[in-house]
Amino acid sequence: MTPSETMTTEFLISIKPSERSFTSGTGETLLAAAIRQGVALPYGCKDGACGSCKCRKLSGLVQHGEHQSKALSDEEEAAGMVLTCCAVALSDMVLESRQVTQTGSFPVKKMPARLIELERKSADVMLLRLQLPTNESFSYHAGQYLDFMLPNGLRRSYSMASAAAPLPGATLELHIRHLIGGVFTDRVFGAMKEKEILRLEGPFGSFYLREDSNKPIVLLASGTGFAPIKAILEYLQLKSITRPATLYWGGRRPQDLYLDDWVRSKLDEMPQLRYVPVVSDALPEDQWSGRSGFVHLAVLQDMPDLSAYQVYACGVPIMVESAQRDFAQAGLPPEEFYADAFTSESDKLTKATP
Ligand SMILES: Cc1cc2nc3c(=O)[nH]c(=O)nc-3n(C[C@H](O)[C@H](O)[C@H](O)COP(=O)(O)OP(=O)(O)OC[C@H]3O[C@@H](n4cnc5c(N)ncnc54)[C@H](O)[C@@H]3O)c2cc1C
């Protein structure tokens, strides 16, 4: 085969058990090809750090690019697991991903958005409201995220905190936590002003409610991991979905649960909703009398057998990883664990070579 023939090779990637398929060209990651063709493979960071896109290879050949060993270990790779965000196909392939459904994904668009509100919700959380252009629609599944496109090719991801806003000119809500020294969040908590125009791309992500199930839901959030969970709660209410849902929201101190009042107001409107706030490091002056400790452990205390549940977990990577590991021990089927880990640049520093 000549080099020019190699350049144009396209492979057919089939997904079991949904029977969906897409093609992948040379050099393009499996995930990029799937997103481009509207096949909703699961994923999170898109950068080999979080492991959310891991799925099983049933046949075919891949080559992995740079990724972290905690996202895909050598043993997992040898056992046929694939990290689709950094793997390219070397042949036709069959992958198994039980999270892929027949539902297509919404088109990914780039557009400007005007910042119309910056509201401080706690010492380190800012609520941003963005106005979309009046001639553009932006459809998404509640729970998905967008990327801000920053100077020098940088991108930062943030989850929409409101249920879908499909009409042109709609507003989007985001919840952003300040990471001191962070490229983007230093600006959000410093020089950023209302009326500023930001460029965004989206929607992305596979963290959204699966409506083909009636299982009771556990919603698990740490810090601003509450943002996509809030969108899902709004969606449940909007669509009158009455599946039992229990929200466990964890923070270090009570003020980290920056929309506690909002959640409590929903308890009256949504009889199927239960709410368990959990605080890990309360100080005496907080006078905290509620649940204490790690938020995912509170779930296990209340539900030692998770075999009949569906879980949606979002927040810092350590919480998401611990929940995935410990919930599997408590009988949660692996395909019933949906998650977005808020990986940042500091989580990506320890890349393994392929
Ligand atoms: C799918 C997804 C959805 C997300 N949704 C949200 C959301 O809704 N809300 C939210 O608050 N966050 C969210 N995040 C996290 C968000 O994308 C950013 O990672 C976060 O806001 C930090 O961005 P930053 O530019 O301020 O910090 P970065 O520049 O990425 O830096 C992050 C931290 O690492 C440190 N750091 C950077 N480089 C180095 C280095 N070389 N050595 C040592 N330390 C370093 C910085 O000082 C800082 O503290 C999400 C992430 C993902 C992947």
Tab-separated table of C-alpha atoms and ligand atoms in Angstrom:
chain	number	residue	atom	x	y	z
A	1	MET	CA	0.000	0.000	0.000
A	2	THR	CA	1.391	3.424	-0.957
A	3	PRO	CA	1.492	6.287	1.603
A	4	SER	CA	-1.260	8.154	-0.279
A	5	GLU	CA	-3.527	5.085	-0.096
A	6	THR	CA	-2.833	4.855	3.638
A	7	MET	CA	-3.853	8.516	4.061
A	8	THR	CA	-7.359	7.846	2.745
A	9	THR	CA	-8.060	4.551	4.530
A	10	GLU	CA	-11.343	4.536	6.395
A	11	PHE	CA	-12.319	1.791	8.790
A	12	LEU	CA	-15.800	0.715	9.832
A	13	ILE	CA	-16.357	0.804	13.595
A	14	SER	CA	-19.415	-1.135	14.814
A	15	ILE	CA	-20.821	-0.784	18.328
A	16	LYS	CA	-22.488	-3.661	20.187
A	17	PRO	CA	-25.167	-4.148	21.357
A	18	SER	CA	-26.758	-1.024	19.811
A	19	GLU	CA	-25.622	-1.983	16.264
A	20	ARG	CA	-24.681	1.632	15.561
A	21	SER	CA	-21.616	2.234	13.393
A	22	PHE	CA	-19.350	4.969	12.099
A	23	THR	CA	-16.216	5.297	10.006
A	24	SER	CA	-12.831	6.392	11.236
A	25	GLY	CA	-10.111	7.814	9.034
A	26	THR	CA	-6.411	7.373	9.562
A	27	GLY	CA	-5.054	9.507	12.372
A	28	GLU	CA	-8.487	10.457	13.737
A	29	THR	CA	-9.293	9.178	17.199
A	30	LEU	CA	-12.235	6.809	17.512
A	31	LEU	CA	-14.014	9.309	19.746
A	32	ALA	CA	-13.516	12.279	17.396
A	33	ALA	CA	-14.919	10.223	14.512
A	34	ALA	CA	-17.923	9.096	16.598
A	35	ILE	CA	-18.732	12.664	17.721
A	36	ARG	CA	-18.418	13.941	14.141
A	37	GLN	CA	-20.916	11.309	12.975
A	38	GLY	CA	-23.398	11.725	15.829
A	39	VAL	CA	-22.705	8.416	17.609
A	40	ALA	CA	-22.907	9.028	21.339
A	41	LEU	CA	-19.956	7.025	22.688
A	42	PRO	CA	-19.361	7.782	26.376
A	43	TYR	CA	-16.556	10.223	27.215
A	44	GLY	CA	-15.436	12.940	29.608
A	45	CYS	CA	-12.126	14.827	29.356
A	46	LYS	CA	-11.287	13.870	25.731
A	47	ASP	CA	-7.646	13.880	26.798
A	48	GLY	CA	-6.674	10.467	28.186
A	49	ALA	CA	-7.042	11.514	31.822
A	50	CYS	CA	-10.443	10.457	33.147
A	51	GLY	CA	-11.132	7.007	31.666
A	52	SER	CA	-14.840	7.716	30.998
A	53	CYS	CA	-14.526	6.657	27.346
A	54	LYS	CA	-13.071	3.221	28.131
A	55	CYS	CA	-14.831	0.406	26.313
A	56	ARG	CA	-14.172	-3.194	25.341
A	57	LYS	CA	-12.752	-4.186	21.964
A	58	LEU	CA	-14.451	-7.277	20.582
A	59	SER	CA	-12.343	-7.369	17.402
A	60	GLY	CA	-9.912	-5.253	15.382
A	61	LEU	CA	-6.674	-3.378	15.964
A	62	VAL	CA	-6.022	0.009	17.594
A	63	GLN	CA	-3.047	2.150	18.467
A	64	HIS	CA	-3.207	4.209	21.651
A	65	GLY	CA	-1.701	7.678	21.935
A	66	GLU	CA	-0.532	9.331	25.159
A	67	HIS	CA	-2.792	8.693	28.169
A	68	GLN	CA	-2.639	8.261	31.919
A	69	SER	CA	-2.216	4.764	33.280
A	70	LYS	CA	-5.017	5.401	35.777
A	71	ALA	CA	-7.325	5.988	32.808
A	72	LEU	CA	-6.153	2.781	31.066
A	73	SER	CA	-3.584	0.487	32.659
A	74	ASP	CA	-1.298	-1.857	30.690
A	75	GLU	CA	-3.278	-4.801	32.086
A	76	GLU	CA	-6.562	-3.322	30.870
A	77	GLU	CA	-5.089	-2.640	27.447
A	78	ALA	CA	-3.774	-6.209	27.262
A	79	ALA	CA	-7.270	-7.419	28.214
A	80	GLY	CA	-8.729	-5.594	25.186
A	81	MET	CA	-9.958	-2.353	26.720
A	82	VAL	CA	-9.748	0.759	24.535
A	83	LEU	CA	-9.606	4.441	25.489
A	84	THR	CA	-11.462	5.865	22.507
A	85	CYS	CA	-10.371	9.495	23.077
A	86	CYS	CA	-6.755	8.664	22.294
A	87	ALA	CA	-6.950	5.503	20.165
A	88	VAL	CA	-6.875	5.313	16.386
A	89	ALA	CA	-8.209	2.350	14.423
A	90	LEU	CA	-5.761	0.263	12.402
A	91	SER	CA	-8.512	-1.990	10.981
A	92	ASP	CA	-12.290	-2.393	10.995
A	93	MET	CA	-13.381	-2.855	14.588
A	94	VAL	CA	-16.209	-4.011	16.821
A	95	LEU	CA	-16.468	-2.257	20.195
A	96	GLU	CA	-18.790	-3.006	23.093
A	97	SER	CA	-20.350	-0.012	24.807
A	98	ARG	CA	-23.617	-0.598	26.619
A	99	GLN	CA	-24.026	3.152	27.149
A	100	VAL	CA	-24.530	3.788	23.421
A	101	THR	CA	-28.207	3.909	22.526
A	102	GLN	CA	-30.036	4.416	19.267
A	103	THR	CA	-30.490	8.075	20.255
A	104	GLY	CA	-28.240	10.280	18.158
A	105	SER	CA	-26.358	13.202	19.608
A	106	PHE	CA	-27.104	16.866	18.936
A	107	PRO	CA	-24.927	18.662	16.363
A	108	VAL	CA	-21.750	20.180	17.758
A	109	LYS	CA	-21.653	23.920	16.982
A	110	LYS	CA	-19.292	26.826	17.526
A	111	MET	CA	-20.811	30.196	18.406
A	112	PRO	CA	-20.201	33.405	20.330
A	113	ALA	CA	-22.166	34.028	23.532
A	114	ARG	CA	-22.549	37.195	25.562
A	115	LEU	CA	-21.923	37.047	29.296
A	116	ILE	CA	-25.012	38.704	30.811
A	117	GLU	CA	-24.614	37.824	34.494
A	118	LEU	CA	-21.790	37.002	36.881
A	119	GLU	CA	-23.159	36.113	40.294
A	120	ARG	CA	-20.969	35.002	43.170
A	121	LYS	CA	-22.659	32.062	44.912
A	122	SER	CA	-19.925	31.354	47.493
A	123	ALA	CA	-16.293	32.238	48.185
A	124	ASP	CA	-15.116	30.160	45.241
A	125	VAL	CA	-18.173	29.537	43.044
A	126	MET	CA	-19.427	31.905	40.337
A	127	LEU	CA	-22.682	31.508	38.443
A	128	LEU	CA	-22.378	32.678	34.825
A	129	ARG	CA	-25.336	33.354	32.581
A	130	LEU	CA	-24.681	33.476	28.833
A	131	GLN	CA	-26.932	34.780	26.099
A	132	LEU	CA	-26.787	32.819	22.842
A	133	PRO	CA	-27.023	34.604	19.458
A	134	THR	CA	-30.595	35.325	18.342
A	135	ASN	CA	-30.020	33.466	15.067
A	136	GLU	CA	-28.480	30.312	16.598
A	137	SER	CA	-30.027	27.374	18.425
A	138	PHE	CA	-28.021	25.237	20.829
A	139	SER	CA	-29.709	21.929	21.658
A	140	TYR	CA	-28.210	19.628	24.259
A	141	HIS	CA	-29.091	16.858	26.665
A	142	ALA	CA	-29.359	18.123	30.245
A	143	GLY	CA	-26.046	17.064	31.803
A	144	GLN	CA	-23.806	17.795	28.798
A	145	TYR	CA	-21.046	20.393	28.687
A	146	LEU	CA	-19.525	23.033	26.418
A	147	ASP	CA	-15.948	24.093	25.760
A	148	PHE	CA	-14.821	27.711	25.919
A	149	MET	CA	-12.317	28.359	23.146
A	150	LEU	CA	-9.591	30.502	24.670
A	151	PRO	CA	-6.594	32.272	23.116
A	152	ASN	CA	-3.618	30.135	22.068
A	153	GLY	CA	-5.816	27.144	21.258
A	154	LEU	CA	-6.663	26.469	24.908
A	155	ARG	CA	-10.043	25.051	25.858
A	156	ARG	CA	-11.871	24.694	29.143
A	157	SER	CA	-15.004	22.597	29.696
A	158	TYR	CA	-18.086	23.584	31.747
A	159	SER	CA	-21.374	21.757	32.243
A	160	MET	CA	-24.639	23.482	31.457
A	161	ALA	CA	-26.494	23.930	34.747
A	162	SER	CA	-29.902	24.471	33.199
A	163	ALA	CA	-32.140	22.096	31.238
A	164	ALA	CA	-31.887	22.329	27.446
A	165	ALA	CA	-32.292	25.771	25.843
A	166	PRO	CA	-33.051	24.915	22.218
A	167	LEU	CA	-34.483	28.264	21.093
A	168	PRO	CA	-32.319	30.942	19.437
A	169	GLY	CA	-31.348	33.680	21.878
A	170	ALA	CA	-31.805	31.397	24.909
A	171	THR	CA	-29.625	31.713	28.004
A	172	LEU	CA	-27.260	29.141	29.487
A	173	GLU	CA	-26.261	28.854	33.131
A	174	LEU	CA	-22.819	27.652	34.270
A	175	HIS	CA	-21.317	27.149	37.745
A	176	ILE	CA	-17.577	27.736	37.882
A	177	ARG	CA	-15.277	27.002	40.805
A	178	HIS	CA	-12.117	29.060	41.217
A	179	LEU	CA	-8.915	27.040	40.928
A	180	ILE	CA	-6.239	29.456	42.083
A	181	GLY	CA	-3.597	29.901	39.393
A	182	GLY	CA	-5.960	28.513	36.746
A	183	VAL	CA	-5.829	30.131	33.308
A	184	PHE	CA	-9.571	30.584	32.899
A	185	THR	CA	-10.992	30.692	36.422
A	186	ASP	CA	-8.473	33.337	37.576
A	187	ARG	CA	-10.059	35.520	34.869
A	188	VAL	CA	-13.641	34.590	35.861
A	189	PHE	CA	-12.869	35.681	39.434
A	190	GLY	CA	-10.780	38.675	38.323
A	191	ALA	CA	-10.936	40.678	35.125
A	192	MET	CA	-14.043	39.143	33.538
A	193	LYS	CA	-16.908	41.603	33.063
A	194	GLU	CA	-20.544	41.340	32.071
A	195	LYS	CA	-21.217	41.981	28.332
A	196	GLU	CA	-17.968	40.200	27.401
A	197	ILE	CA	-18.206	37.872	24.389
A	198	LEU	CA	-16.939	34.316	24.845
A	199	ARG	CA	-16.538	31.722	22.102
A	200	LEU	CA	-17.952	28.310	22.845
A	201	GLU	CA	-18.274	24.918	21.217
A	202	GLY	CA	-20.671	22.128	22.134
A	203	PRO	CA	-22.581	20.255	23.249
A	204	PHE	CA	-20.238	17.474	24.368
A	205	GLY	CA	-20.388	14.539	26.727
A	206	SER	CA	-22.347	11.419	27.483
A	207	PHE	CA	-23.481	12.436	30.962
A	208	TYR	CA	-27.242	12.735	30.621
A	209	LEU	CA	-30.338	10.912	31.788
A	210	ARG	CA	-31.013	7.539	30.138
A	211	GLU	CA	-34.760	7.524	29.631
A	212	ASP	CA	-35.026	3.906	28.533
A	213	SER	CA	-34.836	2.785	32.186
A	214	ASN	CA	-37.197	2.976	35.132
A	215	LYS	CA	-34.584	2.236	37.764
A	216	PRO	CA	-34.404	4.552	40.768
A	217	ILE	CA	-31.675	7.145	40.325
A	218	VAL	CA	-28.810	8.178	42.581
A	219	LEU	CA	-27.485	11.642	41.707
A	220	LEU	CA	-24.048	12.157	43.239
A	221	ALA	CA	-22.247	15.515	43.139
A	222	SER	CA	-19.215	17.125	44.721
A	223	GLY	CA	-18.875	20.918	44.603
A	224	THR	CA	-19.694	22.369	41.163
A	225	GLY	CA	-20.316	18.805	39.983
A	226	PHE	CA	-23.805	19.872	41.017
A	227	ALA	CA	-24.098	21.940	37.773
A	228	PRO	CA	-25.082	19.122	35.363
A	229	ILE	CA	-27.067	17.423	38.141
A	230	LYS	CA	-29.137	20.615	38.472
A	231	ALA	CA	-29.805	20.480	34.722
A	232	ILE	CA	-30.940	16.850	35.070
A	233	LEU	CA	-33.222	17.752	37.998
A	234	GLU	CA	-34.773	20.544	35.923
A	235	TYR	CA	-35.203	18.092	33.058
A	236	LEU	CA	-36.926	15.515	35.301
A	237	GLN	CA	-39.362	18.199	36.380
A	238	LEU	CA	-39.871	19.635	32.880
A	239	LYS	CA	-40.691	16.215	31.448
A	240	SER	CA	-42.744	15.108	34.491
A	241	ILE	CA	-40.479	12.072	34.948
A	242	THR	CA	-41.425	10.510	38.270
A	243	ARG	CA	-38.604	7.962	38.720
A	244	PRO	CA	-37.450	8.080	42.341
A	245	ALA	CA	-34.265	10.154	42.562
A	246	THR	CA	-31.978	10.796	45.530
A	247	LEU	CA	-29.444	13.613	45.380
A	248	TYR	CA	-26.281	13.288	47.482
A	249	TRP	CA	-24.372	16.588	47.307
A	250	GLY	CA	-21.027	16.806	49.043
A	251	GLY	CA	-18.801	19.723	49.983
A	252	ARG	CA	-16.044	20.415	52.464
A	253	ARG	CA	-18.151	22.944	54.363
A	254	PRO	CA	-21.882	23.787	54.260
A	255	GLN	CA	-21.312	26.903	52.132
A	256	ASP	CA	-19.878	24.682	49.359
A	257	LEU	CA	-23.471	23.517	48.782
A	258	TYR	CA	-24.064	26.872	47.130
A	259	LEU	CA	-27.617	26.187	45.896
A	260	ASP	CA	-28.867	24.260	48.915
A	261	ASP	CA	-31.978	26.505	49.068
A	262	TRP	CA	-32.762	25.821	45.428
A	263	VAL	CA	-32.630	22.060	46.014
A	264	ARG	CA	-34.823	22.346	49.109
A	265	SER	CA	-37.394	24.341	47.119
A	266	LYS	CA	-37.508	21.492	44.572
A	267	LEU	CA	-38.352	18.961	47.307
A	268	ASP	CA	-41.839	20.492	47.576
A	269	GLU	CA	-42.354	20.501	43.813
A	270	MET	CA	-40.907	17.025	43.096
A	271	PRO	CA	-42.307	14.406	45.496
A	272	GLN	CA	-40.044	11.698	44.002
A	273	LEU	CA	-36.898	13.636	45.030
A	274	ARG	CA	-34.882	13.041	48.217
A	275	TYR	CA	-31.908	15.203	49.202
A	276	VAL	CA	-28.934	14.254	51.379
A	277	PRO	CA	-26.378	17.045	51.830
A	278	VAL	CA	-23.026	15.739	53.104
A	279	VAL	CA	-20.155	17.800	54.559
A	280	SER	CA	-16.633	16.424	55.058
A	281	ASP	CA	-14.740	19.166	56.945
A	282	ALA	CA	-17.241	21.289	58.902
A	283	LEU	CA	-15.759	23.727	61.421
A	284	PRO	CA	-17.378	24.274	64.851
A	285	GLU	CA	-18.700	27.673	63.700
A	286	ASP	CA	-20.598	25.953	60.877
A	287	GLN	CA	-22.829	24.247	63.479
A	288	TRP	CA	-23.315	21.419	61.006
A	289	SER	CA	-25.658	18.732	62.325
A	290	GLY	CA	-26.242	16.877	59.039
A	291	ARG	CA	-24.408	13.946	57.448
A	292	SER	CA	-20.605	14.040	57.581
A	293	GLY	CA	-17.787	12.310	55.684
A	294	PHE	CA	-17.188	11.450	52.045
A	295	VAL	CA	-20.316	11.914	49.966
A	296	HIS	CA	-20.113	8.611	48.087
A	297	LEU	CA	-19.780	6.713	51.374
A	298	ALA	CA	-23.079	8.255	52.524
A	299	VAL	CA	-24.720	6.599	49.500
A	300	LEU	CA	-23.275	3.232	50.525
A	301	GLN	CA	-24.420	3.669	54.135
A	302	ASP	CA	-27.989	4.235	52.919
A	303	MET	CA	-27.943	1.784	50.005
A	304	PRO	CA	-25.529	-1.071	50.689
A	305	ASP	CA	-27.014	-2.985	47.733
A	306	LEU	CA	-26.927	-0.855	44.564
A	307	SER	CA	-27.801	-3.631	42.132
A	308	ALA	CA	-31.200	-2.128	41.223
A	309	TYR	CA	-30.036	1.492	40.795
A	310	GLN	CA	-28.734	3.808	38.085
A	311	VAL	CA	-26.074	6.307	39.218
A	312	TYR	CA	-25.110	9.714	37.801
A	313	ALA	CA	-21.912	11.006	39.436
A	314	CYS	CA	-20.151	14.280	38.750
A	315	GLY	CA	-17.362	16.290	40.344
A	316	VAL	CA	-13.704	15.981	41.259
A	317	PRO	CA	-11.944	12.954	39.722
A	318	ILE	CA	-11.092	11.348	43.080
A	319	MET	CA	-14.773	11.291	44.099
A	320	VAL	CA	-15.897	9.883	40.738
A	321	GLU	CA	-13.172	7.195	40.761
A	322	SER	CA	-13.914	6.185	44.371
A	323	ALA	CA	-17.641	5.997	43.665
A	324	GLN	CA	-17.157	3.891	40.554
A	325	ARG	CA	-14.899	1.430	42.411
A	326	ASP	CA	-16.920	1.195	45.634
A	327	PHE	CA	-20.354	1.154	43.970
A	328	ALA	CA	-19.265	-1.775	41.774
A	329	GLN	CA	-18.414	-3.631	45.016
A	330	ALA	CA	-21.953	-2.849	46.196
A	331	GLY	CA	-23.422	-4.579	43.136
A	332	LEU	CA	-23.968	-1.611	40.788
A	333	PRO	CA	-23.793	-2.980	37.202
A	334	PRO	CA	-20.883	-1.165	35.444
A	335	GLU	CA	-23.146	0.084	32.635
A	336	GLU	CA	-25.424	1.807	35.165
A	337	PHE	CA	-22.666	4.186	36.306
A	338	TYR	CA	-22.682	7.446	34.326
A	339	ALA	CA	-20.096	10.057	35.237
A	340	ASP	CA	-18.319	13.261	34.362
A	341	ALA	CA	-15.023	13.802	36.151
A	342	PHE	CA	-13.983	17.472	36.247
A	343	THR	CA	-10.383	16.864	35.221
A	344	SER	CA	-8.192	19.956	34.971
A	345	GLU	CA	-4.666	20.649	33.715
A	346	SER	CA	-3.179	19.524	37.018
A	347	ASP	CA	-4.854	16.113	36.604
A	348	LYS	CA	-3.241	15.751	33.183
A	349	LEU	CA	0.336	16.337	34.312
A	350	THR	CA	1.262	12.678	34.807
A	351	LYS	CA	0.759	11.411	31.280
A	352	ALA	CA	2.061	7.968	30.482
A	353	THR	CA	3.679	7.364	27.133
A	354	PRO	CA	1.809	4.989	24.857
B	1	LIG	C1	-16.275	17.401	31.096
B	1	LIG	C2	-15.857	18.482	32.072
B	1	LIG	C3	-16.812	19.339	32.591
B	1	LIG	C4	-16.441	20.324	33.510
B	1	LIG	N1	-17.401	21.129	34.055
B	1	LIG	C5	-17.065	22.018	35.013
B	1	LIG	C6	-18.078	22.829	35.657
B	1	LIG	O1	-19.268	22.773	35.322
B	1	LIG	N2	-17.682	23.658	36.643
B	1	LIG	C7	-16.367	23.755	37.046
B	1	LIG	O2	-16.087	24.524	37.977
B	1	LIG	N3	-15.397	23.026	36.437
B	1	LIG	C8	-15.707	22.184	35.441
B	1	LIG	N4	-14.723	21.438	34.811
B	1	LIG	C9	-13.301	21.758	35.092
B	1	LIG	C10	-12.865	22.903	34.137
B	1	LIG	O3	-12.915	22.437	32.789
B	1	LIG	C11	-11.442	23.418	34.356
B	1	LIG	O4	-10.540	22.334	34.375
B	1	LIG	C12	-11.284	24.211	35.639
B	1	LIG	O5	-12.259	25.250	35.704
B	1	LIG	C13	-9.906	24.829	35.758
B	1	LIG	O6	-9.655	25.657	34.651
B	1	LIG	P1	-8.545	26.808	34.723
B	1	LIG	O7	-8.206	27.228	33.345
B	1	LIG	O8	-8.951	27.874	35.684
B	1	LIG	O9	-7.343	26.073	35.409
B	1	LIG	P2	-6.081	25.359	34.729
B	1	LIG	O10	-5.232	26.323	33.998
B	1	LIG	O11	-6.559	24.174	33.989
B	1	LIG	O12	-5.314	24.892	36.037
B	1	LIG	C14	-5.993	24.025	36.981
B	1	LIG	C15	-5.198	23.979	38.270
B	1	LIG	O13	-3.974	23.318	38.016
B	1	LIG	C16	-2.905	24.159	38.358
B	1	LIG	N5	-1.885	23.945	37.301
B	1	LIG	C17	-2.006	24.192	35.978
B	1	LIG	N6	-0.872	23.858	35.337
B	1	LIG	C18	-0.032	23.398	36.296
B	1	LIG	C19	1.290	22.904	36.274
B	1	LIG	N7	1.997	22.798	35.129
B	1	LIG	N8	1.837	22.493	37.457
B	1	LIG	C20	1.147	22.561	38.601
B	1	LIG	N9	-0.121	23.031	38.692
B	1	LIG	C21	-0.683	23.434	37.542
B	1	LIG	C22	-3.449	25.580	38.360
B	1	LIG	O14	-2.752	26.422	39.251
B	1	LIG	C23	-4.863	25.365	38.824
B	1	LIG	O15	-4.970	25.337	40.220
B	1	LIG	C24	-15.078	20.458	33.902
B	1	LIG	C25	-14.119	19.601	33.336
B	1	LIG	C26	-14.494	18.625	32.439
B	1	LIG	C27	-13.444	17.708	31.848
